[in-house]
Amino acid sequence: MKRTRIGLATLAAALMGLTAGEATGQATSTFVLAGYGSALYEGATTDGFPNNFSASVSPVMLFTMGDDFLFESELEFGLSGAATTTTLEYAQIDYLGFERAQIIAGKFLLPFGVFGERLHPTWINKLPTGPVLYGHAHGGVAEAGLLPVLSDAGVMLRLTQPMGGAWSLDFSGYVTQGPRLAAEEAADDHDDEEAALSVLAAAAFAGSDPEHGPETIPAPPVAFGTSFDDNNKNKMVGARIGVVKGPSFEMYASAFHAMYDADNFLDYQGGALSAEWRSSGYELRGEGVVTRQEFEGGDHFETLQRSGLYAQVAKRVGPWEPVVRFGWLADGTVDDAEVIAGHTELALGLDYWFQSSIPVKVAWEFHEDLDDRFYLQWAFGF
Amino acid sequence: MTNRTWIALLTMAVLSPMGLEAQQDPAKIGEGAQVYAANCARCHNARSGTEHPDLAWVAIVGHMRARANLTKTQAQSVLAFLQATNLPPVGGGAAAASASANGAASPPSVVVPEGVRVALLGLLTGVPQAAAVAALEPPAKAAAGGAPGGK
């Protein structure tokens, strides 16, 4: 018996030895293609609203070099009219060599709130659309919400401090190019005024009401991360700090400050509070955002203040997951006077999870003063 | 050598034709199971270790470390755990490829039954079986087309 044991042990050691070189070698350069795609049907109860099938794909490319360097990037492909649109969502170099810190440079999703950075991919978001707070984020300009999903070029420092148990403190701070006037941006890009106007018109939809036509928003719309040309010397500075108890509880406060005009004068500020709670199949999350934008109102400066929030609850039951989301945009105000009408949204959805990253989602959205919408989306995270 | 060490050595030799798990520290895998349970279903459904080969997990864990603000030690242990849970199915070869291609959707009988894996992991890591089961549960259930993704 002893001999057999020695024999087996030798065999085991040999087998391990044979492959150890492969395993312990320093060849840790890897390339992974990940990402997600989705197919969407969107319909409304009345004519004049979209009744469309659409699809999109967002490939993510990951490269590692040794243990400490990661390059990650994501492109988003879609269609706009007859043209294919490509958006560089992020392209960043991560230095992962420190125990509790990470240094990131490039174009990255901003850690402002939680939705934009973590939840917007279609296989992660439990509803086919984003909360009304983030509108139909498109190319860095908020079309129907308060802010787009924010992605911008600059540098970021991320820190974590474990505090015992599953608790940790979580900090992410960044300096980036910051917002600029959307009109200026579009004019730069296409060199024609029509493009500039279309961006303005799209942004004005933020307060649109089909009965009364689009409202004019007094403050000019701004664009984030849509160009690598900064229009001014000022940089956007922001941070998010939070406490996490994995997997059940997370809470964050985020803020940024930037100036968006060419003269480094007009302020644009944002603040957000986010919280999440998960237990026995339930997931509850919410986020509130406030923005303040200075603008020239005739012969003096004024401030447009906007705010909104969303709350979502989901419950996983076998492969099914019903989801309810409530979204609210407050009236936009200048000196306490209403200049942009508020908006309320209620979304009811039901997801079926084929696999942990392949849901089919069906959802109804009820909008105050707008037609209700129906969505059917099949998403695939790979 | 204790009996346990013998069993561990043999199991590693038999079940790790690629040998990658062989050099992993069992305690680290155990820690990784806990990091996985606490973090990998925070933002999205937990993704099963069987979805990707070992080297791919190196890049993905780096990606997730940057998203989730994990420490380097946590990232290394969760990587060890994911690499240990994607043991190739019994039968190897084509069966292995197809099982990992189908990922969690494969009928449990095609791959090494989760129970066996959990038992082995528990044996190797000394992590109480219940903890390992808890950590493995999300992908295992998702596999059955089933239950909460670790939520």
PDB file of C-alpha atoms in Angstrom, chain A residues 5 8-9 12 15-16 19 22-24 30 32 60 62 64 68 70 72 90 94 96-102 109 117-119 123-124 126 158-160 162 170-172 244 246-247 250 252 276 278 281 283 285 316 318-319 353 355-357 381, chain B residues 1 3 6 9-10 12-14 16-20 22-23 37-39 41-48 51-52 55-60 62-63 65-74 76 102-105 142 145-151:
ATOM      1  CA  ARG A   5       0.919   5.673  -2.311  1.00  0.00           C
ATOM      2  CA  LEU A   8       0.573   7.785  -6.925  1.00  0.00           C
ATOM      3  CA  ALA A   9       2.189  10.735  -5.231  1.00  0.00           C
ATOM      4  CA  ALA A  12       0.625  13.448  -9.009  1.00  0.00           C
ATOM      5  CA  LEU A  15       1.548  15.752 -13.506  1.00  0.00           C
ATOM      6  CA  MET A  16       1.702  18.977 -11.563  1.00  0.00           C
ATOM      7  CA  THR A  19       2.224  21.850 -16.183  1.00  0.00           C
ATOM      8  CA  GLU A  22       2.891  26.800 -18.010  1.00  0.00           C
ATOM      9  CA  ALA A  23       1.069  27.953 -14.935  1.00  0.00           C
ATOM     10  CA  THR A  24       3.784  29.918 -13.230  1.00  0.00           C
ATOM     11  CA  THR A  30      -4.091  38.379 -22.527  1.00  0.00           C
ATOM     12  CA  VAL A  32     -10.417  39.261 -24.193  1.00  0.00           C
ATOM     13  CA  VAL A  60     -15.473  45.597 -24.997  1.00  0.00           C
ATOM     14  CA  LEU A  62      -9.557  43.999 -22.601  1.00  0.00           C
ATOM     15  CA  THR A  64      -3.574  42.769 -19.821  1.00  0.00           C
ATOM     16  CA  ASP A  68      -0.611  45.230 -13.077  1.00  0.00           C
ATOM     17  CA  LEU A  70      -4.984  46.579 -18.020  1.00  0.00           C
ATOM     18  CA  GLU A  72      -9.980  48.410 -21.469  1.00  0.00           C
ATOM     19  CA  TYR A  90     -14.310  54.371 -22.828  1.00  0.00           C
ATOM     20  CA  ASP A  94      -5.628  51.012 -15.542  1.00  0.00           C
ATOM     21  CA  LEU A  96      -3.609  47.868 -10.773  1.00  0.00           C
ATOM     22  CA  GLY A  97      -0.276  47.408  -8.989  1.00  0.00           C
ATOM     23  CA  PHE A  98      -1.197  48.993  -5.676  1.00  0.00           C
ATOM     24  CA  GLU A  99      -3.025  47.089  -2.974  1.00  0.00           C
ATOM     25  CA  ARG A 100      -5.780  49.602  -2.296  1.00  0.00           C
ATOM     26  CA  ALA A 101      -5.450  52.165  -5.086  1.00  0.00           C
ATOM     27  CA  GLN A 102      -5.912  52.189  -8.845  1.00  0.00           C
ATOM     28  CA  LEU A 109     -17.189  56.402 -17.454  1.00  0.00           C
ATOM     29  CA  GLU A 117     -20.906  53.751 -14.626  1.00  0.00           C
ATOM     30  CA  ARG A 118     -22.340  50.400 -13.595  1.00  0.00           C
ATOM     31  CA  LEU A 119     -25.877  49.725 -14.698  1.00  0.00           C
ATOM     32  CA  TRP A 123     -27.735  43.004 -19.974  1.00  0.00           C
ATOM     33  CA  ILE A 124     -27.342  44.678 -16.572  1.00  0.00           C
ATOM     34  CA  LYS A 126     -33.304  45.441 -15.676  1.00  0.00           C
ATOM     35  CA  ARG A 158      -9.735  54.984  -7.054  1.00  0.00           C
ATOM     36  CA  LEU A 159      -9.207  53.899  -3.464  1.00  0.00           C
ATOM     37  CA  THR A 160     -10.727  51.273  -1.270  1.00  0.00           C
ATOM     38  CA  PRO A 162     -11.641  47.440   3.846  1.00  0.00           C
ATOM     39  CA  ASP A 170     -14.876  53.383  -1.500  1.00  0.00           C
ATOM     40  CA  PHE A 171     -13.506  56.546  -3.120  1.00  0.00           C
ATOM     41  CA  SER A 172     -13.104  57.583  -6.756  1.00  0.00           C
ATOM     42  CA  VAL A 244     -20.276  49.216   0.778  1.00  0.00           C
ATOM     43  CA  GLY A 246     -21.230  43.427  -0.023  1.00  0.00           C
ATOM     44  CA  PRO A 247     -23.532  42.101  -1.273  1.00  0.00           C
ATOM     45  CA  GLU A 250     -24.181  50.368  -0.788  1.00  0.00           C
ATOM     46  CA  TYR A 252     -22.661  56.880  -2.301  1.00  0.00           C
ATOM     47  CA  GLU A 276     -28.818  50.112  -2.986  1.00  0.00           C
ATOM     48  CA  ARG A 278     -30.322  43.607  -1.735  1.00  0.00           C
ATOM     49  CA  GLY A 281     -34.065  38.048  -4.104  1.00  0.00           C
ATOM     50  CA  GLU A 283     -33.163  44.523  -5.025  1.00  0.00           C
ATOM     51  CA  ARG A 285     -32.066  51.011  -5.582  1.00  0.00           C
ATOM     52  CA  ARG A 316     -36.160  37.550  -8.668  1.00  0.00           C
ATOM     53  CA  GLY A 318     -36.937  31.600 -10.466  1.00  0.00           C
ATOM     54  CA  PRO A 319     -35.941  32.801 -13.927  1.00  0.00           C
ATOM     55  CA  TRP A 353     -33.338  35.298 -17.545  1.00  0.00           C
ATOM     56  CA  GLN A 355     -28.765  32.854 -18.388  1.00  0.00           C
ATOM     57  CA  SER A 356     -27.206  35.282 -15.975  1.00  0.00           C
ATOM     58  CA  SER A 357     -26.419  37.704 -18.793  1.00  0.00           C
ATOM     59  CA  GLY A 381     -23.841  40.127 -22.312  1.00  0.00           C
TER      60      GLY A 381
ATOM     61  CA  MET B   1       1.825  13.354   4.928  1.00  0.00           C
ATOM     62  CA  ASN B   3      -4.426  11.522   4.483  1.00  0.00           C
ATOM     63  CA  TRP B   6      -2.726  12.807  -0.112  1.00  0.00           C
ATOM     64  CA  LEU B   9      -2.640  16.015  -4.144  1.00  0.00           C
ATOM     65  CA  LEU B  10      -4.353  13.249  -6.001  1.00  0.00           C
ATOM     66  CA  MET B  12      -5.495  18.060  -8.007  1.00  0.00           C
ATOM     67  CA  ALA B  13      -3.499  15.811 -10.245  1.00  0.00           C
ATOM     68  CA  VAL B  14      -6.544  14.052 -11.609  1.00  0.00           C
ATOM     69  CA  SER B  16      -6.406  19.580 -13.160  1.00  0.00           C
ATOM     70  CA  PRO B  17      -5.020  18.409 -16.429  1.00  0.00           C
ATOM     71  CA  MET B  18      -4.062  21.992 -17.173  1.00  0.00           C
ATOM     72  CA  GLY B  19      -2.335  22.187 -13.834  1.00  0.00           C
ATOM     73  CA  LEU B  20      -3.380  25.767 -13.269  1.00  0.00           C
ATOM     74  CA  ALA B  22      -2.326  22.930  -8.850  1.00  0.00           C
ATOM     75  CA  GLN B  23      -0.246  25.946  -8.010  1.00  0.00           C
ATOM     76  CA  ALA B  37     -20.120  35.884  -2.768  1.00  0.00           C
ATOM     77  CA  ALA B  38     -19.823  39.401  -1.373  1.00  0.00           C
ATOM     78  CA  ASN B  39     -19.075  41.260  -4.590  1.00  0.00           C
ATOM     79  CA  ALA B  41     -23.572  39.952  -7.723  1.00  0.00           C
ATOM     80  CA  ARG B  42     -23.562  43.564  -6.568  1.00  0.00           C
ATOM     81  CA  CYS B  43     -23.991  45.150  -9.983  1.00  0.00           C
ATOM     82  CA  HIS B  44     -25.176  42.296 -12.178  1.00  0.00           C
ATOM     83  CA  ASN B  45     -26.125  38.638 -11.822  1.00  0.00           C
ATOM     84  CA  ALA B  46     -23.192  36.532 -10.693  1.00  0.00           C
ATOM     85  CA  ARG B  47     -21.308  35.091 -13.659  1.00  0.00           C
ATOM     86  CA  SER B  48     -20.225  31.493 -13.450  1.00  0.00           C
ATOM     87  CA  GLU B  51     -18.054  30.868 -18.619  1.00  0.00           C
ATOM     88  CA  HIS B  52     -14.422  31.640 -19.327  1.00  0.00           C
ATOM     89  CA  LEU B  55      -6.541  33.362 -18.907  1.00  0.00           C
ATOM     90  CA  ALA B  56      -9.690  35.250 -19.840  1.00  0.00           C
ATOM     91  CA  TRP B  57     -10.551  35.556 -16.163  1.00  0.00           C
ATOM     92  CA  VAL B  58      -7.223  37.349 -15.604  1.00  0.00           C
ATOM     93  CA  ALA B  59      -8.399  40.230 -17.799  1.00  0.00           C
ATOM     94  CA  ILE B  60     -12.017  40.168 -16.642  1.00  0.00           C
ATOM     95  CA  GLY B  62      -8.832  43.196 -13.634  1.00  0.00           C
ATOM     96  CA  HIS B  63     -11.752  44.879 -15.396  1.00  0.00           C
ATOM     97  CA  ARG B  65     -11.455  45.211  -9.921  1.00  0.00           C
ATOM     98  CA  ALA B  66     -11.412  48.649 -11.504  1.00  0.00           C
ATOM     99  CA  ARG B  67     -15.238  48.787 -11.525  1.00  0.00           C
ATOM    100  CA  ALA B  68     -15.777  47.471  -8.024  1.00  0.00           C
ATOM    101  CA  ASN B  69     -12.801  49.043  -6.225  1.00  0.00           C
ATOM    102  CA  LEU B  70     -11.523  45.699  -4.969  1.00  0.00           C
ATOM    103  CA  THR B  71      -8.120  45.442  -3.303  1.00  0.00           C
ATOM    104  CA  LYS B  72      -5.344  43.641  -5.141  1.00  0.00           C
ATOM    105  CA  THR B  73      -5.499  40.769  -2.630  1.00  0.00           C
ATOM    106  CA  GLN B  74      -9.262  40.413  -3.124  1.00  0.00           C
ATOM    107  CA  GLN B  76      -6.116  37.792  -6.763  1.00  0.00           C
ATOM    108  CA  ASN B 102     -22.761  26.434 -23.321  1.00  0.00           C
ATOM    109  CA  GLY B 103     -21.681  27.781 -20.002  1.00  0.00           C
ATOM    110  CA  ALA B 104     -24.188  27.624 -17.286  1.00  0.00           C
ATOM    111  CA  ALA B 105     -26.886  26.347 -19.609  1.00  0.00           C
ATOM    112  CA  ALA B 142     -28.550  30.315 -13.155  1.00  0.00           C
ATOM    113  CA  GLY B 145     -32.262  28.544 -15.824  1.00  0.00           C
ATOM    114  CA  GLY B 146     -33.219  29.127 -12.282  1.00  0.00           C
ATOM    115  CA  ALA B 147     -33.068  31.286  -9.348  1.00  0.00           C
ATOM    116  CA  PRO B 148     -31.797  34.650  -8.218  1.00  0.00           C
ATOM    117  CA  GLY B 149     -28.416  35.546  -9.597  1.00  0.00           C
ATOM    118  CA  GLY B 150     -27.029  35.672  -6.116  1.00  0.00           C
ATOM    119  CA  LYS B 151     -29.281  38.517  -5.173  1.00  0.00           C
TER     120      LYS B 151
END
